[in-house]
Amino acid sequence: RTLQKLHTRLRSRYTQELANINTRLKTAIDAHTHGSLDDIGLEQARSVHHTETQQLLQHKSDANFDFHSTNTETSSSHFFRRPVTKLYHIPINRIELPTGEVSDNPMDIHLGFEEHWGTIMGDPTHHTPTAPPCVEAQRAFLQTNVTRKLDASQQEYMDSDVTPHELSAAIKHMAPHKSPGPDGFPAAFFQIAPDHFAICLAAVFQERLRKGIMLPYQRNAAVTLLFKAGKRARPGNYRPIALIPVEVKVLSKALACRLSSVLGNLIHPSQTGFVKGRSIQDHIHFVRDLQHWCTDRDEHCFAAFLDFQKAFDRVNWSYLWATMTNMNFGPKYIQWVQLLYTSPTAQLILNGQLSNLLYPTRGVRQGDPLSAQLFVLSVEPLGEALRQATGYGIQLKVFGVYYRGLTNCNDSTIFSQFTFDSNWSTRAIRYYRYCTVQQYVQYCTVPYLSIQCWNGTRL
């Protein structure tokens, strides 16, 4: 508060000095208008006004710099701390086998990681194909739970051809030196002449769209595994990041920019993940206020935290296309998205070496600019099903919307005044799994008053 008062006084002082300078110039202009000051005197007054204004602004800038350099920019011991060990590159030198044994044999490591991630991605050589989702159940689920759709003008905009201008804008806005795809060309290469490359890529992509499939090298992705937590020997404790060719990422980014302009109309306000203009900070403040609201009124409120298991890697493609169709996306935009997921291949990067080819049949690639938005689209019907479910929720009216829960991408928080010991969510979630072949996990239930956790159940 002291700094705020000091800032207010300084601002008032500068404002007053600037007003005095402007007043002197106005007096000179009035004198010149009435003939008591000649042209030379007016020019001198203007020159003095300009000099005094620049001096005042420079003094203000110097004062701000001195203040921040002495009060907010002083280097601390935290600034000079050593990097934490997890920032160093650590090779994968062990693997926990399905039998529970730990092996350091490089062959076991490669085969084990290929088997695990091939199963996650739905590679038929590593994974017994699951039964496809029931088309009738899928159609009924989407018809009931897709309530927000594109209007005619939005559909026409989304369905228009991808233009060189969009591709050029995507190239210009990419980070120039991020990790490239298997071809080794970074975004900086295309940024040498973005407009020319955009024209070439537009012609290439139109031809690929006509044939319905990308070139082999455009369909391949090198997957690097980032360690998350737990035991390094377990393949499931890593996050797969797909390094795709930059030219494919350019198309994906152009489609993502177009989708972001309409995504807010398709996604419920309680979903903040990857929707332009929304922030997870809103959820944090809302939950904190809800906790205070319950405490002040001595009312019980419970929250169930739900999370997907390997969320991005298990998105069912046929369900995603059906969801987009029900949301009134036109056929051409869906074809553009399908082009990115037609016969893709992937290779794991294990200790600097590429694994054998994997053939994904599901999932959206982490590292693709479009993936997060596609996932949010795919999970929106489930969010609507949970919002429509009865028997739970605290219906607080916030900006005209009744909140029974909050969602940030694949993390959901459901509120209730009763414990979640019934099948309040089981039916909706299991029906969603039946329609999408997706897995969901219920982690825990937390009462806001005592903040005590119960063990969750896997659904």
CSV table of C-alpha atoms in Angstrom, one decimal:
chain,number,residue,atom,x,y,z
A,1,ARG,CA,0.0,0.0,0.0
A,2,THR,CA,2.9,2.3,0.7
A,3,LEU,CA,4.3,1.7,-2.8
A,4,GLN,CA,0.9,2.4,-4.2
A,5,LYS,CA,0.6,5.7,-2.4
A,6,LEU,CA,4.2,6.7,-3.6
A,7,HIS,CA,3.3,5.7,-7.1
A,8,THR,CA,0.1,7.8,-6.9
A,9,ARG,CA,2.0,10.9,-5.7
A,10,LEU,CA,4.7,10.6,-8.3
A,11,ARG,CA,2.0,10.2,-11.0
A,12,SER,CA,0.2,13.3,-9.8
A,13,ARG,CA,3.5,15.2,-9.8
A,14,TYR,CA,4.3,14.3,-13.3
A,15,THR,CA,0.8,15.0,-14.4
A,16,GLN,CA,0.9,18.5,-12.9
A,17,GLU,CA,4.3,19.3,-14.5
A,18,LEU,CA,3.1,18.1,-17.9
A,19,ALA,CA,-0.1,20.3,-17.4
A,20,ASN,CA,2.1,23.3,-16.7
A,21,ILE,CA,4.2,22.7,-19.8
A,22,ASN,CA,1.1,22.4,-21.9
A,23,THR,CA,-0.4,25.6,-20.4
A,24,ARG,CA,2.6,27.6,-21.3
A,25,LEU,CA,2.4,26.5,-24.9
A,26,LYS,CA,-1.3,27.2,-25.0
A,27,THR,CA,-0.6,30.7,-23.6
A,28,ALA,CA,1.9,31.3,-26.4
A,29,ILE,CA,-0.5,30.1,-29.1
A,30,ASP,CA,-3.2,32.4,-27.7
A,31,ALA,CA,-0.8,35.4,-27.7
A,32,HIS,CA,0.2,34.6,-31.3
A,33,THR,CA,-3.5,34.4,-32.3
A,34,HIS,CA,-4.2,37.9,-30.8
A,35,GLY,CA,-1.0,39.4,-32.5
A,36,SER,CA,1.0,40.0,-29.3
A,37,LEU,CA,3.6,37.3,-30.3
A,38,ASP,CA,5.2,36.9,-33.7
A,39,ASP,CA,6.0,33.7,-35.6
A,40,ILE,CA,9.5,33.5,-34.3
A,41,GLY,CA,8.3,33.7,-30.7
A,42,LEU,CA,5.7,30.9,-31.4
A,43,GLU,CA,8.4,28.6,-32.9
A,44,GLN,CA,10.6,29.2,-29.9
A,45,ALA,CA,7.7,28.4,-27.5
A,46,ARG,CA,7.0,25.2,-29.4
A,47,SER,CA,10.7,24.2,-29.3
A,48,VAL,CA,10.8,24.9,-25.5
A,49,HIS,CA,7.6,22.8,-25.1
A,50,HIS,CA,9.2,19.9,-27.0
A,51,THR,CA,12.4,20.1,-25.0
A,52,GLU,CA,10.7,20.3,-21.6
A,53,THR,CA,8.3,17.4,-22.5
A,54,GLN,CA,11.2,15.1,-23.5
A,55,GLN,CA,13.2,16.0,-20.4
A,56,LEU,CA,10.2,15.2,-18.2
A,57,LEU,CA,9.6,11.9,-20.0
A,58,GLN,CA,13.3,11.0,-19.7
A,59,HIS,CA,13.3,11.9,-16.0
A,60,LYS,CA,10.2,9.7,-15.5
A,61,SER,CA,11.8,6.8,-17.3
A,62,ASP,CA,15.0,7.2,-15.3
A,63,ALA,CA,13.1,7.3,-12.0
A,64,ASN,CA,11.2,4.1,-13.0
A,65,PHE,CA,14.4,2.3,-14.0
A,66,ASP,CA,16.1,3.3,-10.7
A,67,PHE,CA,13.2,2.1,-8.7
A,68,HIS,CA,12.9,-1.3,-10.4
A,69,SER,CA,16.6,-1.9,-10.5
A,70,THR,CA,17.0,-1.2,-6.8
A,71,ASN,CA,13.7,-2.8,-5.5
A,72,THR,CA,12.5,-5.5,-7.9
A,73,GLU,CA,15.5,-6.5,-10.1
A,74,THR,CA,18.0,-7.4,-7.4
A,75,SER,CA,19.4,-10.9,-8.0
A,76,SER,CA,18.6,-13.3,-5.2
A,77,SER,CA,20.1,-16.6,-4.1
A,78,HIS,CA,17.2,-18.3,-5.8
A,79,PHE,CA,18.3,-16.6,-9.1
A,80,PHE,CA,21.9,-18.1,-8.7
A,81,ARG,CA,20.7,-21.5,-7.6
A,82,ARG,CA,22.0,-24.6,-9.5
A,83,PRO,CA,19.8,-26.3,-12.0
A,84,VAL,CA,17.8,-29.2,-10.5
A,85,THR,CA,19.0,-32.6,-11.6
A,86,LYS,CA,15.9,-33.4,-13.5
A,87,LEU,CA,16.8,-30.8,-16.1
A,88,TYR,CA,19.9,-32.9,-17.1
A,89,HIS,CA,19.5,-35.5,-19.8
A,90,ILE,CA,19.3,-38.9,-18.1
A,91,PRO,CA,19.3,-42.0,-20.4
A,92,ILE,CA,16.8,-44.8,-20.0
A,93,ASN,CA,19.1,-47.6,-18.7
A,94,ARG,CA,16.5,-49.8,-17.1
A,95,ILE,CA,13.0,-51.1,-17.6
A,96,GLU,CA,10.5,-52.8,-15.3
A,97,LEU,CA,9.3,-55.9,-17.1
A,98,PRO,CA,5.6,-57.1,-16.8
A,99,THR,CA,6.9,-59.8,-14.4
A,100,GLY,CA,8.1,-57.1,-12.0
A,101,GLU,CA,11.7,-57.8,-12.7
A,102,VAL,CA,14.1,-54.9,-13.7
A,103,SER,CA,16.3,-55.4,-16.7
A,104,ASP,CA,19.2,-53.2,-18.0
A,105,ASN,CA,19.5,-55.1,-21.3
A,106,PRO,CA,19.2,-52.5,-24.1
A,107,MET,CA,17.2,-55.0,-26.2
A,108,ASP,CA,14.7,-55.4,-23.4
A,109,ILE,CA,14.5,-51.6,-23.0
A,110,HIS,CA,13.7,-51.0,-26.7
A,111,LEU,CA,11.3,-53.9,-27.0
A,112,GLY,CA,9.5,-53.0,-23.7
A,113,PHE,CA,9.0,-49.3,-24.6
A,114,GLU,CA,7.9,-50.2,-28.1
A,115,GLU,CA,5.4,-52.7,-26.7
A,116,HIS,CA,4.0,-50.3,-24.1
A,117,TRP,CA,3.6,-47.3,-26.4
A,118,GLY,CA,2.5,-49.4,-29.3
A,119,THR,CA,-0.3,-50.7,-27.1
A,120,ILE,CA,-1.2,-47.1,-26.0
A,121,MET,CA,-1.3,-45.9,-29.6
A,122,GLY,CA,-3.3,-48.8,-30.8
A,123,ASP,CA,-0.6,-50.3,-33.0
A,124,PRO,CA,-2.1,-53.6,-34.3
A,125,THR,CA,1.3,-55.3,-34.0
A,126,HIS,CA,1.5,-54.6,-30.3
A,127,HIS,CA,-2.2,-54.3,-29.3
A,128,THR,CA,-5.2,-56.5,-29.7
A,129,PRO,CA,-7.7,-54.3,-31.5
A,130,THR,CA,-10.6,-53.4,-29.2
A,131,ALA,CA,-14.2,-53.7,-30.5
A,132,PRO,CA,-15.1,-50.5,-32.4
A,133,PRO,CA,-17.5,-48.2,-30.6
A,134,CYS,CA,-21.2,-48.9,-31.1
A,135,VAL,CA,-22.3,-46.6,-33.9
A,136,GLU,CA,-25.9,-46.5,-32.7
A,137,ALA,CA,-24.9,-45.7,-29.1
A,138,GLN,CA,-22.4,-43.2,-30.4
A,139,ARG,CA,-25.0,-41.4,-32.5
A,140,ALA,CA,-27.5,-41.3,-29.6
A,141,PHE,CA,-24.9,-40.1,-27.2
A,142,LEU,CA,-23.8,-37.3,-29.5
A,143,GLN,CA,-27.4,-36.2,-30.4
A,144,THR,CA,-28.2,-35.9,-26.7
A,145,ASN,CA,-25.0,-34.2,-25.5
A,146,VAL,CA,-23.9,-32.0,-28.4
A,147,THR,CA,-25.9,-28.8,-27.7
A,148,ARG,CA,-23.6,-26.2,-29.2
A,149,LYS,CA,-23.1,-26.1,-33.0
A,150,LEU,CA,-21.7,-23.9,-35.7
A,151,ASP,CA,-24.1,-21.6,-37.5
A,152,ALA,CA,-24.2,-21.4,-41.3
A,153,SER,CA,-21.7,-18.5,-41.6
A,154,GLN,CA,-19.2,-20.2,-39.2
A,155,GLN,CA,-19.5,-23.5,-41.1
A,156,GLU,CA,-18.8,-21.7,-44.4
A,157,TYR,CA,-15.8,-20.0,-42.9
A,158,MET,CA,-14.4,-23.2,-41.5
A,159,ASP,CA,-15.0,-25.1,-44.7
A,160,SER,CA,-13.2,-22.7,-47.0
A,161,ASP,CA,-9.9,-23.6,-48.6
A,162,VAL,CA,-6.6,-23.2,-46.7
A,163,THR,CA,-5.0,-20.1,-48.2
A,164,PRO,CA,-1.3,-19.2,-48.7
A,165,HIS,CA,-2.0,-16.2,-46.4
A,166,GLU,CA,-3.0,-18.5,-43.5
A,167,LEU,CA,0.1,-20.7,-44.1
A,168,SER,CA,2.4,-17.7,-44.2
A,169,ALA,CA,1.0,-16.4,-41.0
A,170,ALA,CA,1.5,-19.8,-39.4
A,171,ILE,CA,5.1,-19.9,-40.5
A,172,LYS,CA,5.8,-16.4,-39.2
A,173,HIS,CA,4.4,-17.1,-35.8
A,174,MET,CA,6.3,-20.3,-35.1
A,175,ALA,CA,9.2,-20.5,-32.8
A,176,PRO,CA,12.2,-20.6,-35.2
A,177,HIS,CA,14.5,-22.9,-33.3
A,178,LYS,CA,12.2,-25.5,-31.7
A,179,SER,CA,13.0,-29.2,-32.2
A,180,PRO,CA,12.3,-30.1,-35.9
A,181,GLY,CA,10.7,-33.3,-37.2
A,182,PRO,CA,12.6,-36.3,-38.5
A,183,ASP,CA,13.5,-34.4,-41.7
A,184,GLY,CA,15.7,-31.9,-39.6
A,185,PHE,CA,14.3,-28.7,-41.1
A,186,PRO,CA,13.4,-26.2,-38.3
A,187,ALA,CA,10.8,-23.4,-38.7
A,188,ALA,CA,13.7,-20.9,-39.2
A,189,PHE,CA,14.3,-22.5,-42.6
A,190,PHE,CA,10.8,-21.7,-43.8
A,191,GLN,CA,10.9,-18.2,-42.2
A,192,ILE,CA,13.6,-17.2,-44.7
A,193,ALA,CA,10.9,-16.7,-47.2
A,194,PRO,CA,7.5,-17.4,-45.6
A,195,ASP,CA,5.3,-16.1,-48.4
A,196,HIS,CA,7.1,-18.1,-51.1
A,197,PHE,CA,7.1,-21.3,-49.0
A,198,ALA,CA,3.4,-20.7,-48.2
A,199,ILE,CA,2.5,-20.7,-51.9
A,200,CYS,CA,4.4,-23.9,-52.5
A,201,LEU,CA,2.9,-25.6,-49.4
A,202,ALA,CA,-0.6,-24.6,-50.3
A,203,ALA,CA,-0.2,-26.4,-53.7
A,204,VAL,CA,1.3,-29.4,-52.0
A,205,PHE,CA,-1.4,-29.7,-49.4
A,206,GLN,CA,-4.2,-29.3,-52.0
A,207,GLU,CA,-2.8,-32.2,-53.9
A,208,ARG,CA,-2.4,-34.3,-50.8
A,209,LEU,CA,-6.0,-33.5,-49.9
A,210,ARG,CA,-7.2,-34.6,-53.3
A,211,LYS,CA,-5.3,-37.9,-52.9
A,212,GLY,CA,-6.4,-38.3,-49.3
A,213,ILE,CA,-3.0,-39.0,-47.8
A,214,MET,CA,0.2,-37.3,-46.9
A,215,LEU,CA,3.6,-38.3,-48.2
A,216,PRO,CA,5.3,-41.0,-46.2
A,217,TYR,CA,7.8,-38.7,-44.5
A,218,GLN,CA,5.0,-36.2,-43.8
A,219,ARG,CA,3.1,-38.9,-41.9
A,220,ASN,CA,6.1,-39.9,-39.7
A,221,ALA,CA,6.8,-38.5,-36.3
A,222,ALA,CA,9.7,-39.0,-34.0
A,223,VAL,CA,8.4,-39.3,-30.4
A,224,THR,CA,10.6,-38.1,-27.6
A,225,LEU,CA,9.7,-39.3,-24.1
A,226,LEU,CA,9.7,-36.8,-21.3
A,227,PHE,CA,9.9,-38.1,-17.8
A,228,LYS,CA,7.0,-37.1,-15.5
A,229,ALA,CA,7.3,-38.7,-12.1
A,230,GLY,CA,7.7,-42.0,-10.3
A,231,LYS,CA,10.1,-44.8,-11.4
A,232,ARG,CA,12.1,-44.1,-14.5
A,233,ALA,CA,12.1,-47.8,-15.3
A,234,ARG,CA,8.3,-47.8,-16.0
A,235,PRO,CA,7.5,-46.8,-19.6
A,236,GLY,CA,4.1,-45.4,-18.5
A,237,ASN,CA,5.9,-42.6,-16.4
A,238,TYR,CA,6.8,-40.7,-19.5
A,239,ARG,CA,4.9,-38.2,-21.7
A,240,PRO,CA,5.2,-38.7,-25.5
A,241,ILE,CA,5.9,-35.6,-27.5
A,242,ALA,CA,5.6,-36.0,-31.2
A,243,LEU,CA,8.2,-34.2,-33.3
A,244,ILE,CA,6.5,-33.8,-36.7
A,245,PRO,CA,7.8,-32.2,-39.9
A,246,VAL,CA,7.5,-28.4,-39.7
A,247,GLU,CA,5.6,-28.2,-43.0
A,248,VAL,CA,2.9,-30.5,-41.5
A,249,LYS,CA,2.9,-28.4,-38.4
A,250,VAL,CA,2.3,-25.3,-40.5
A,251,LEU,CA,-0.9,-26.8,-41.9
A,252,SER,CA,-1.9,-27.9,-38.4
A,253,LYS,CA,-1.3,-24.5,-37.0
A,254,ALA,CA,-3.3,-22.8,-39.7
A,255,LEU,CA,-6.2,-25.2,-39.0
A,256,ALA,CA,-5.8,-24.5,-35.3
A,257,CYS,CA,-5.9,-20.7,-35.7
A,258,ARG,CA,-9.1,-21.1,-37.7
A,259,LEU,CA,-10.6,-23.4,-35.1
A,260,SER,CA,-9.7,-21.1,-32.2
A,261,SER,CA,-12.0,-18.4,-33.6
A,262,VAL,CA,-15.1,-20.5,-33.1
A,263,LEU,CA,-14.1,-22.9,-30.3
A,264,GLY,CA,-15.6,-20.6,-27.6
A,265,ASN,CA,-19.0,-21.0,-29.2
A,266,LEU,CA,-18.8,-24.8,-29.1
A,267,ILE,CA,-17.4,-25.3,-25.6
A,268,HIS,CA,-19.3,-24.7,-22.4
A,269,PRO,CA,-18.0,-21.8,-20.3
A,270,SER,CA,-17.0,-24.3,-17.5
A,271,GLN,CA,-14.3,-25.7,-19.8
A,272,THR,CA,-11.2,-23.4,-19.8
A,273,GLY,CA,-8.6,-25.7,-21.4
A,274,PHE,CA,-7.2,-24.4,-24.7
A,275,VAL,CA,-10.1,-22.0,-25.4
A,276,LYS,CA,-9.1,-18.5,-26.4
A,277,GLY,CA,-10.0,-15.9,-23.7
A,278,ARG,CA,-10.3,-18.4,-20.9
A,279,SER,CA,-7.9,-19.2,-18.1
A,280,ILE,CA,-7.6,-21.9,-15.4
A,281,GLN,CA,-7.0,-19.1,-13.0
A,282,ASP,CA,-10.8,-18.4,-13.1
A,283,HIS,CA,-11.4,-21.9,-11.9
A,284,ILE,CA,-8.9,-21.5,-9.0
A,285,HIS,CA,-10.6,-18.3,-7.9
A,286,PHE,CA,-14.0,-19.9,-8.2
A,287,VAL,CA,-13.1,-23.0,-6.1
A,288,ARG,CA,-11.5,-20.7,-3.5
A,289,ASP,CA,-14.6,-18.6,-3.3
A,290,LEU,CA,-16.8,-21.7,-3.2
A,291,GLN,CA,-14.8,-23.0,-0.2
A,292,HIS,CA,-15.3,-19.6,1.6
A,293,TRP,CA,-19.0,-19.7,0.7
A,294,CYS,CA,-19.4,-23.1,2.2
A,295,THR,CA,-17.4,-22.2,5.3
A,296,ASP,CA,-19.3,-19.0,6.0
A,297,ARG,CA,-22.6,-20.8,5.7
A,298,ASP,CA,-21.4,-24.0,7.6
A,299,GLU,CA,-22.6,-26.1,4.6
A,300,HIS,CA,-21.0,-29.3,3.4
A,301,CYS,CA,-19.7,-29.3,-0.1
A,302,PHE,CA,-17.8,-32.2,-1.8
A,303,ALA,CA,-15.7,-32.3,-4.9
A,304,ALA,CA,-14.8,-35.3,-7.1
A,305,PHE,CA,-11.7,-34.9,-9.2
A,306,LEU,CA,-11.7,-36.9,-12.4
A,307,ASP,CA,-8.9,-37.4,-14.9
A,308,PHE,CA,-8.3,-39.3,-18.1
A,309,GLN,CA,-5.7,-42.0,-18.3
A,310,LYS,CA,-3.3,-41.3,-21.2
A,311,ALA,CA,-5.9,-38.8,-22.4
A,312,PHE,CA,-4.5,-37.5,-25.7
A,313,ASP,CA,-3.1,-40.9,-26.7
A,314,ARG,CA,-6.5,-42.8,-26.6
A,315,VAL,CA,-8.8,-40.4,-28.5
A,316,ASN,CA,-10.9,-42.6,-30.8
A,317,TRP,CA,-10.8,-41.1,-34.3
A,318,SER,CA,-14.2,-42.2,-35.6
A,319,TYR,CA,-15.8,-40.7,-32.5
A,320,LEU,CA,-13.9,-37.5,-33.1
A,321,TRP,CA,-15.1,-37.2,-36.7
A,322,ALA,CA,-18.7,-38.0,-35.5
A,323,THR,CA,-18.4,-35.3,-32.9
A,324,MET,CA,-17.2,-32.7,-35.4
A,325,THR,CA,-20.0,-33.7,-37.8
A,326,ASN,CA,-22.6,-33.2,-35.0
A,327,MET,CA,-21.1,-29.8,-34.2
A,328,ASN,CA,-21.8,-28.8,-37.9
A,329,PHE,CA,-18.3,-28.8,-39.1
A,330,GLY,CA,-18.3,-28.9,-42.9
A,331,PRO,CA,-16.9,-31.9,-44.8
A,332,LYS,CA,-13.8,-30.1,-46.1
A,333,TYR,CA,-12.5,-29.0,-42.7
A,334,ILE,CA,-13.0,-32.5,-41.4
A,335,GLN,CA,-11.2,-33.9,-44.4
A,336,TRP,CA,-8.3,-31.5,-43.7
A,337,VAL,CA,-8.1,-32.8,-40.1
A,338,GLN,CA,-8.4,-36.4,-41.3
A,339,LEU,CA,-5.6,-35.8,-43.7
A,340,LEU,CA,-3.3,-35.3,-40.6
A,341,TYR,CA,-4.4,-38.7,-39.2
A,342,THR,CA,-4.5,-40.9,-42.2
A,343,SER,CA,-2.0,-43.8,-41.9
A,344,PRO,CA,0.4,-42.1,-39.5
A,345,THR,CA,3.6,-43.7,-38.3
A,346,ALA,CA,5.8,-43.0,-35.3
A,347,GLN,CA,9.2,-43.9,-34.0
A,348,LEU,CA,10.3,-43.6,-30.4
A,349,ILE,CA,13.6,-41.8,-29.6
A,350,LEU,CA,15.3,-44.1,-27.1
A,351,ASN,CA,18.7,-43.1,-25.9
A,352,GLY,CA,19.4,-41.3,-29.1
A,353,GLN,CA,18.2,-44.1,-31.4
A,354,LEU,CA,15.0,-44.5,-33.3
A,355,SER,CA,12.8,-47.5,-32.6
A,356,ASN,CA,11.0,-49.6,-35.2
A,357,LEU,CA,8.0,-48.0,-36.8
A,358,LEU,CA,4.8,-47.9,-34.8
A,359,TYR,CA,1.4,-47.6,-36.6
A,360,PRO,CA,-1.0,-45.5,-34.4
A,361,THR,CA,-4.7,-46.1,-34.8
A,362,ARG,CA,-5.9,-43.6,-32.2
A,363,GLY,CA,-4.9,-40.6,-30.2
A,364,VAL,CA,-4.0,-37.0,-31.0
A,365,ARG,CA,-0.3,-36.1,-31.0
A,366,GLN,CA,1.1,-34.0,-28.2
A,367,GLY,CA,3.3,-31.5,-29.9
A,368,ASP,CA,0.8,-30.9,-32.7
A,369,PRO,CA,-0.7,-27.3,-32.6
A,370,LEU,CA,-4.2,-28.7,-33.3
A,371,SER,CA,-4.2,-31.6,-30.9
A,372,ALA,CA,-5.3,-29.8,-27.7
A,373,GLN,CA,-8.3,-28.2,-29.5
A,374,LEU,CA,-9.4,-31.6,-31.0
A,375,PHE,CA,-9.2,-33.2,-27.6
A,376,VAL,CA,-11.4,-30.5,-26.1
A,377,LEU,CA,-13.9,-31.0,-28.8
A,378,SER,CA,-13.9,-34.8,-28.2
A,379,VAL,CA,-14.5,-34.5,-24.4
A,380,GLU,CA,-17.2,-31.8,-24.6
A,381,PRO,CA,-20.1,-34.3,-25.0
A,382,LEU,CA,-19.0,-36.0,-21.8
A,383,GLY,CA,-18.9,-32.7,-20.0
A,384,GLU,CA,-22.4,-32.0,-21.2
A,385,ALA,CA,-23.5,-35.4,-20.0
A,386,LEU,CA,-22.1,-34.8,-16.6
A,387,ARG,CA,-23.8,-31.3,-16.5
A,388,GLN,CA,-27.1,-32.9,-17.4
A,389,ALA,CA,-26.9,-35.6,-14.8
A,390,THR,CA,-29.1,-35.2,-11.8
A,391,GLY,CA,-28.6,-35.9,-8.1
A,392,TYR,CA,-25.5,-33.8,-7.6
A,393,GLY,CA,-24.2,-30.3,-8.0
A,394,ILE,CA,-24.4,-26.9,-6.2
A,395,GLN,CA,-26.3,-24.8,-8.6
A,396,LEU,CA,-24.7,-21.4,-8.1
A,397,LYS,CA,-25.7,-18.9,-10.9
A,398,VAL,CA,-22.5,-17.3,-12.2
A,399,PHE,CA,-22.8,-14.9,-15.1
A,400,GLY,CA,-26.0,-16.7,-16.1
A,401,VAL,CA,-24.5,-20.2,-16.1
A,402,TYR,CA,-25.3,-22.9,-13.5
A,403,TYR,CA,-22.1,-24.6,-12.5
A,404,ARG,CA,-22.1,-28.2,-11.3
A,405,GLY,CA,-18.5,-28.7,-12.1
A,406,LEU,CA,-15.4,-27.2,-13.7
A,407,THR,CA,-13.2,-28.7,-16.4
A,408,ASN,CA,-9.7,-27.8,-17.6
A,409,CYS,CA,-8.9,-29.9,-20.7
A,410,ASN,CA,-8.9,-33.5,-19.3
A,411,ASP,CA,-9.2,-32.6,-15.6
A,412,SER,CA,-12.7,-32.3,-14.2
A,413,THR,CA,-14.0,-31.2,-10.8
A,414,ILE,CA,-17.6,-32.1,-9.9
A,415,PHE,CA,-19.4,-30.5,-7.0
A,416,SER,CA,-22.0,-31.9,-4.7
A,417,GLN,CA,-23.6,-31.5,-1.3
A,418,PHE,CA,-23.5,-35.2,-0.8
A,419,THR,CA,-20.7,-37.8,-1.0
A,420,PHE,CA,-20.3,-39.5,-4.3
A,421,ASP,CA,-21.2,-43.0,-3.2
A,422,SER,CA,-23.9,-43.5,-5.8
A,423,ASN,CA,-23.8,-44.1,-9.5
A,424,TRP,CA,-24.2,-40.4,-10.2
A,425,SER,CA,-21.2,-40.3,-12.6
A,426,THR,CA,-20.6,-44.0,-13.3
A,427,ARG,CA,-23.4,-44.3,-15.9
A,428,ALA,CA,-22.3,-41.2,-17.9
A,429,ILE,CA,-18.6,-42.1,-17.8
A,430,ARG,CA,-19.1,-45.7,-18.7
A,431,TYR,CA,-21.5,-44.8,-21.5
A,432,TYR,CA,-18.9,-42.4,-22.8
A,433,ARG,CA,-16.3,-45.2,-22.7
A,434,TYR,CA,-18.7,-47.5,-24.5
A,435,CYS,CA,-19.1,-44.9,-27.3
A,436,THR,CA,-15.4,-43.9,-27.5
A,437,VAL,CA,-13.3,-46.7,-26.2
A,438,GLN,CA,-11.7,-44.2,-23.9
A,439,GLN,CA,-10.5,-44.7,-20.3
A,440,TYR,CA,-11.3,-42.4,-17.4
A,441,VAL,CA,-10.1,-42.4,-13.8
A,442,GLN,CA,-11.9,-41.1,-10.7
A,443,TYR,CA,-9.1,-40.0,-8.4
A,444,CYS,CA,-10.6,-38.8,-5.1
A,445,THR,CA,-13.5,-37.0,-3.4
A,446,VAL,CA,-12.6,-34.0,-1.2
A,447,PRO,CA,-14.9,-32.3,1.3
A,448,TYR,CA,-14.2,-28.6,1.4
A,449,LEU,CA,-14.5,-28.3,5.2
A,450,SER,CA,-12.1,-31.0,6.5
A,451,ILE,CA,-10.1,-31.5,3.2
A,452,GLN,CA,-9.9,-35.2,3.7
A,453,CYS,CA,-9.4,-37.6,0.8
A,454,TRP,CA,-10.9,-41.0,0.1
A,455,ASN,CA,-9.4,-43.5,-2.3
A,456,GLY,CA,-10.8,-43.1,-5.7
A,457,THR,CA,-12.2,-45.8,-7.9
A,458,ARG,CA,-11.1,-46.7,-11.5
A,459,LEU,CA,-13.9,-46.6,-13.9
